Amino acid sequence: MVDPAAVHAALDEALPDGLDVVEVVESPGGGFADLLQASRWEIGLPVPVDAAASAVAAFLAAEAVPVQRMTKKGLRDFDSRSAVLGLTVTPVDEGARLDLLLRHLEPAVRPDDVLAGLAAVGGLELVGVPRLTRLAQGPYDEATGEIGDPLRP
């Protein structure tokens, strides 16, 4: 076992100025990947908010939204809808912002898979590059719908 304070000090000393370690915590044990059950994403879309809202409504109304993605094992078909726990649209100056909550399943559904699904069932046409930002990733609380810190039990 290593003292978290000692690790923090060693990292601070080894890293260049401007790259700061905020906190070091002891792992709760087990596989880290097992603690990553869901993720929340913010997706900035350079499209009119009404187009995004229409596509999101069609996506959420569908029982399944099949998409294809190239994997290590070749082209794979899977359902992009099954992993979506929440998807909302907010207007922003540049167009629309999506708040996406994904459950981590096998195969993993990524935000770009959801965008492909929005295009497939909702006719969403992207005219530019979406801005994807992962806001949180960790254990999913079914009761609250919140994502917890994977390093805090």
PDB file of C-alpha atoms in Angstrom, residues 3-152:
ATOM      1  CA  ASP A   3       0.403   6.638   1.038  1.00  0.00           C
ATOM      2  CA  PRO A   4      -1.754   8.905  -1.189  1.00  0.00           C
ATOM      3  CA  ALA A   5      -0.039  12.020   0.219  1.00  0.00           C
ATOM      4  CA  ALA A   6       3.366  10.638  -0.794  1.00  0.00           C
ATOM      5  CA  VAL A   7       2.100   9.883  -4.301  1.00  0.00           C
ATOM      6  CA  HIS A   8       0.651  13.397  -4.529  1.00  0.00           C
ATOM      7  CA  ALA A   9       3.986  14.951  -3.539  1.00  0.00           C
ATOM      8  CA  ALA A  10       5.950  12.762  -5.970  1.00  0.00           C
ATOM      9  CA  LEU A  11       3.615  13.606  -8.849  1.00  0.00           C
ATOM     10  CA  ASP A  12       3.724  17.319  -8.087  1.00  0.00           C
ATOM     11  CA  GLU A  13       7.513  17.192  -8.137  1.00  0.00           C
ATOM     12  CA  ALA A  14       7.711  15.179 -11.368  1.00  0.00           C
ATOM     13  CA  LEU A  15       5.132  17.061 -13.429  1.00  0.00           C
ATOM     14  CA  PRO A  16       5.904  20.312 -15.255  1.00  0.00           C
ATOM     15  CA  ASP A  17       4.692  23.674 -13.948  1.00  0.00           C
ATOM     16  CA  GLY A  18       1.045  24.288 -14.787  1.00  0.00           C
ATOM     17  CA  LEU A  19       0.108  20.603 -14.688  1.00  0.00           C
ATOM     18  CA  ASP A  20      -1.200  20.144 -11.181  1.00  0.00           C
ATOM     19  CA  VAL A  21      -2.523  17.084  -9.390  1.00  0.00           C
ATOM     20  CA  VAL A  22      -5.632  18.144  -7.515  1.00  0.00           C
ATOM     21  CA  GLU A  23      -6.183  15.045  -5.439  1.00  0.00           C
ATOM     22  CA  VAL A  24      -4.847  11.519  -4.958  1.00  0.00           C
ATOM     23  CA  VAL A  25      -7.155   8.877  -3.500  1.00  0.00           C
ATOM     24  CA  GLU A  26      -6.815   5.226  -2.673  1.00  0.00           C
ATOM     25  CA  SER A  27      -8.546   2.872  -5.095  1.00  0.00           C
ATOM     26  CA  PRO A  28     -11.595   1.065  -3.698  1.00  0.00           C
ATOM     27  CA  GLY A  29     -10.202  -2.105  -5.289  1.00  0.00           C
ATOM     28  CA  GLY A  30     -11.455  -4.338  -8.063  1.00  0.00           C
ATOM     29  CA  GLY A  31     -11.357  -3.579 -11.749  1.00  0.00           C
ATOM     30  CA  PHE A  32     -11.575   0.117 -12.535  1.00  0.00           C
ATOM     31  CA  ALA A  33     -13.526  -0.546 -15.746  1.00  0.00           C
ATOM     32  CA  ASP A  34     -16.240  -2.273 -13.694  1.00  0.00           C
ATOM     33  CA  LEU A  35     -16.844   1.027 -11.873  1.00  0.00           C
ATOM     34  CA  LEU A  36     -17.500   2.886 -15.129  1.00  0.00           C
ATOM     35  CA  GLN A  37     -21.171   2.066 -15.668  1.00  0.00           C
ATOM     36  CA  ALA A  38     -22.385   5.265 -17.322  1.00  0.00           C
ATOM     37  CA  SER A  39     -21.200   8.552 -18.776  1.00  0.00           C
ATOM     38  CA  ARG A  40     -22.716  11.998 -19.273  1.00  0.00           C
ATOM     39  CA  TRP A  41     -21.869  13.961 -22.416  1.00  0.00           C
ATOM     40  CA  GLU A  42     -22.473  17.454 -23.666  1.00  0.00           C
ATOM     41  CA  ILE A  43     -22.668  17.618 -27.450  1.00  0.00           C
ATOM     42  CA  GLY A  44     -22.601  20.976 -29.173  1.00  0.00           C
ATOM     43  CA  LEU A  45     -24.294  20.806 -32.562  1.00  0.00           C
ATOM     44  CA  PRO A  46     -24.051  23.501 -35.225  1.00  0.00           C
ATOM     45  CA  VAL A  47     -27.671  22.897 -36.294  1.00  0.00           C
ATOM     46  CA  PRO A  48     -30.956  24.707 -35.606  1.00  0.00           C
ATOM     47  CA  VAL A  49     -32.451  23.690 -32.270  1.00  0.00           C
ATOM     48  CA  ASP A  50     -35.770  22.676 -33.872  1.00  0.00           C
ATOM     49  CA  ALA A  51     -33.944  20.198 -36.155  1.00  0.00           C
ATOM     50  CA  ALA A  52     -32.093  18.725 -33.176  1.00  0.00           C
ATOM     51  CA  ALA A  53     -35.291  18.541 -31.077  1.00  0.00           C
ATOM     52  CA  SER A  54     -37.173  16.790 -33.860  1.00  0.00           C
ATOM     53  CA  ALA A  55     -34.393  14.225 -34.316  1.00  0.00           C
ATOM     54  CA  VAL A  56     -34.159  13.613 -30.561  1.00  0.00           C
ATOM     55  CA  ALA A  57     -37.939  13.084 -30.314  1.00  0.00           C
ATOM     56  CA  ALA A  58     -37.833  10.518 -33.137  1.00  0.00           C
ATOM     57  CA  PHE A  59     -34.814   8.778 -31.574  1.00  0.00           C
ATOM     58  CA  LEU A  60     -36.403   8.547 -28.119  1.00  0.00           C
ATOM     59  CA  ALA A  61     -39.718   7.327 -29.571  1.00  0.00           C
ATOM     60  CA  ALA A  62     -38.011   4.421 -31.331  1.00  0.00           C
ATOM     61  CA  GLU A  63     -37.689   1.085 -29.558  1.00  0.00           C
ATOM     62  CA  ALA A  64     -34.404   0.406 -31.326  1.00  0.00           C
ATOM     63  CA  VAL A  65     -32.107   2.471 -33.528  1.00  0.00           C
ATOM     64  CA  PRO A  66     -29.681   0.222 -35.407  1.00  0.00           C
ATOM     65  CA  VAL A  67     -26.342   1.686 -36.485  1.00  0.00           C
ATOM     66  CA  GLN A  68     -23.134   0.261 -37.898  1.00  0.00           C
ATOM     67  CA  ARG A  69     -19.567   0.808 -36.776  1.00  0.00           C
ATOM     68  CA  MET A  70     -16.257  -0.675 -37.819  1.00  0.00           C
ATOM     69  CA  THR A  71     -14.734  -2.654 -34.950  1.00  0.00           C
ATOM     70  CA  LYS A  72     -11.635  -4.817 -34.617  1.00  0.00           C
ATOM     71  CA  LYS A  73     -13.813  -7.723 -35.763  1.00  0.00           C
ATOM     72  CA  GLY A  74     -15.171  -5.890 -38.810  1.00  0.00           C
ATOM     73  CA  LEU A  75     -18.371  -3.982 -39.509  1.00  0.00           C
ATOM     74  CA  ARG A  76     -20.828  -4.497 -36.659  1.00  0.00           C
ATOM     75  CA  ASP A  77     -24.551  -3.735 -36.344  1.00  0.00           C
ATOM     76  CA  PHE A  78     -25.905  -2.759 -32.939  1.00  0.00           C
ATOM     77  CA  ASP A  79     -28.683  -0.793 -31.275  1.00  0.00           C
ATOM     78  CA  SER A  80     -27.675   2.757 -30.350  1.00  0.00           C
ATOM     79  CA  ARG A  81     -30.986   3.410 -28.535  1.00  0.00           C
ATOM     80  CA  SER A  82     -30.648   0.742 -25.828  1.00  0.00           C
ATOM     81  CA  ALA A  83     -27.768   2.496 -24.053  1.00  0.00           C
ATOM     82  CA  VAL A  84     -29.396   5.943 -23.923  1.00  0.00           C
ATOM     83  CA  LEU A  85     -30.707   6.678 -20.425  1.00  0.00           C
ATOM     84  CA  GLY A  86     -31.390  10.339 -21.157  1.00  0.00           C
ATOM     85  CA  LEU A  87     -31.188  12.748 -24.073  1.00  0.00           C
ATOM     86  CA  THR A  88     -32.328  16.371 -24.008  1.00  0.00           C
ATOM     87  CA  VAL A  89     -31.887  19.419 -26.247  1.00  0.00           C
ATOM     88  CA  THR A  90     -31.113  22.978 -25.169  1.00  0.00           C
ATOM     89  CA  PRO A  91     -30.797  25.995 -27.478  1.00  0.00           C
ATOM     90  CA  VAL A  92     -27.423  27.760 -27.478  1.00  0.00           C
ATOM     91  CA  ASP A  93     -26.042  30.643 -29.539  1.00  0.00           C
ATOM     92  CA  GLU A  94     -24.237  28.344 -31.971  1.00  0.00           C
ATOM     93  CA  GLY A  95     -27.224  26.008 -32.473  1.00  0.00           C
ATOM     94  CA  ALA A  96     -28.204  23.208 -30.123  1.00  0.00           C
ATOM     95  CA  ARG A  97     -26.675  21.413 -27.165  1.00  0.00           C
ATOM     96  CA  LEU A  98     -27.489  17.809 -26.348  1.00  0.00           C
ATOM     97  CA  ASP A  99     -27.212  16.400 -22.841  1.00  0.00           C
ATOM     98  CA  LEU A 100     -26.623  12.672 -23.278  1.00  0.00           C
ATOM     99  CA  LEU A 101     -26.578  10.056 -20.535  1.00  0.00           C
ATOM    100  CA  LEU A 102     -25.228   6.696 -21.711  1.00  0.00           C
ATOM    101  CA  ARG A 103     -25.204   3.342 -19.943  1.00  0.00           C
ATOM    102  CA  HIS A 104     -22.051   1.386 -20.721  1.00  0.00           C
ATOM    103  CA  LEU A 105     -23.102  -1.824 -22.470  1.00  0.00           C
ATOM    104  CA  GLU A 106     -21.440  -4.391 -24.730  1.00  0.00           C
ATOM    105  CA  PRO A 107     -20.864  -3.339 -27.389  1.00  0.00           C
ATOM    106  CA  ALA A 108     -20.160   0.140 -26.090  1.00  0.00           C
ATOM    107  CA  VAL A 109     -22.384   2.847 -27.556  1.00  0.00           C
ATOM    108  CA  ARG A 110     -20.446   6.050 -28.118  1.00  0.00           C
ATOM    109  CA  PRO A 111     -21.801   9.565 -28.611  1.00  0.00           C
ATOM    110  CA  ASP A 112     -20.990   9.396 -32.323  1.00  0.00           C
ATOM    111  CA  ASP A 113     -23.156   6.257 -32.539  1.00  0.00           C
ATOM    112  CA  VAL A 114     -26.039   8.240 -31.043  1.00  0.00           C
ATOM    113  CA  LEU A 115     -25.414  10.999 -33.599  1.00  0.00           C
ATOM    114  CA  ALA A 116     -25.555   8.364 -36.365  1.00  0.00           C
ATOM    115  CA  GLY A 117     -28.843   7.142 -34.875  1.00  0.00           C
ATOM    116  CA  LEU A 118     -30.216  10.697 -34.787  1.00  0.00           C
ATOM    117  CA  ALA A 119     -29.392  10.990 -38.475  1.00  0.00           C
ATOM    118  CA  ALA A 120     -30.929   7.596 -39.282  1.00  0.00           C
ATOM    119  CA  VAL A 121     -34.297   7.965 -37.521  1.00  0.00           C
ATOM    120  CA  GLY A 122     -34.568  11.726 -37.124  1.00  0.00           C
ATOM    121  CA  GLY A 123     -32.989  12.973 -40.317  1.00  0.00           C
ATOM    122  CA  LEU A 124     -30.449  15.086 -38.419  1.00  0.00           C
ATOM    123  CA  GLU A 125     -27.975  16.548 -40.891  1.00  0.00           C
ATOM    124  CA  LEU A 126     -24.752  17.782 -39.369  1.00  0.00           C
ATOM    125  CA  VAL A 127     -23.278  20.797 -41.120  1.00  0.00           C
ATOM    126  CA  GLY A 128     -20.026  21.088 -39.238  1.00  0.00           C
ATOM    127  CA  VAL A 129     -18.223  19.239 -36.515  1.00  0.00           C
ATOM    128  CA  PRO A 130     -20.052  18.470 -33.266  1.00  0.00           C
ATOM    129  CA  ARG A 131     -18.205  19.325 -30.040  1.00  0.00           C
ATOM    130  CA  LEU A 132     -18.264  16.351 -27.663  1.00  0.00           C
ATOM    131  CA  THR A 133     -17.366  16.823 -24.002  1.00  0.00           C
ATOM    132  CA  ARG A 134     -17.528  14.023 -21.446  1.00  0.00           C
ATOM    133  CA  LEU A 135     -18.735  15.614 -18.222  1.00  0.00           C
ATOM    134  CA  ALA A 136     -18.781  12.571 -15.952  1.00  0.00           C
ATOM    135  CA  GLN A 137     -18.100   8.846 -15.951  1.00  0.00           C
ATOM    136  CA  GLY A 138     -18.543   6.368 -13.152  1.00  0.00           C
ATOM    137  CA  PRO A 139     -21.023   4.204 -11.268  1.00  0.00           C
ATOM    138  CA  TYR A 140     -24.672   4.842 -12.124  1.00  0.00           C
ATOM    139  CA  ASP A 141     -27.255   5.295  -9.361  1.00  0.00           C
ATOM    140  CA  GLU A 142     -30.562   3.927 -10.662  1.00  0.00           C
ATOM    141  CA  ALA A 143     -32.570   5.699  -7.953  1.00  0.00           C
ATOM    142  CA  THR A 144     -31.235   9.212  -8.571  1.00  0.00           C
ATOM    143  CA  GLY A 145     -30.068   8.959 -12.178  1.00  0.00           C
ATOM    144  CA  GLU A 146     -26.718  10.408 -11.107  1.00  0.00           C
ATOM    145  CA  ILE A 147     -23.210   9.318 -11.970  1.00  0.00           C
ATOM    146  CA  GLY A 148     -20.930   8.898  -8.987  1.00  0.00           C
ATOM    147  CA  ASP A 149     -17.202   9.185  -8.539  1.00  0.00           C
ATOM    148  CA  PRO A 150     -15.593   5.848  -9.461  1.00  0.00           C
ATOM    149  CA  LEU A 151     -12.911   6.332  -6.802  1.00  0.00           C
ATOM    150  CA  ARG A 152     -15.294   7.042  -3.936  1.00  0.00           C
TER     151      ARG A 152
END
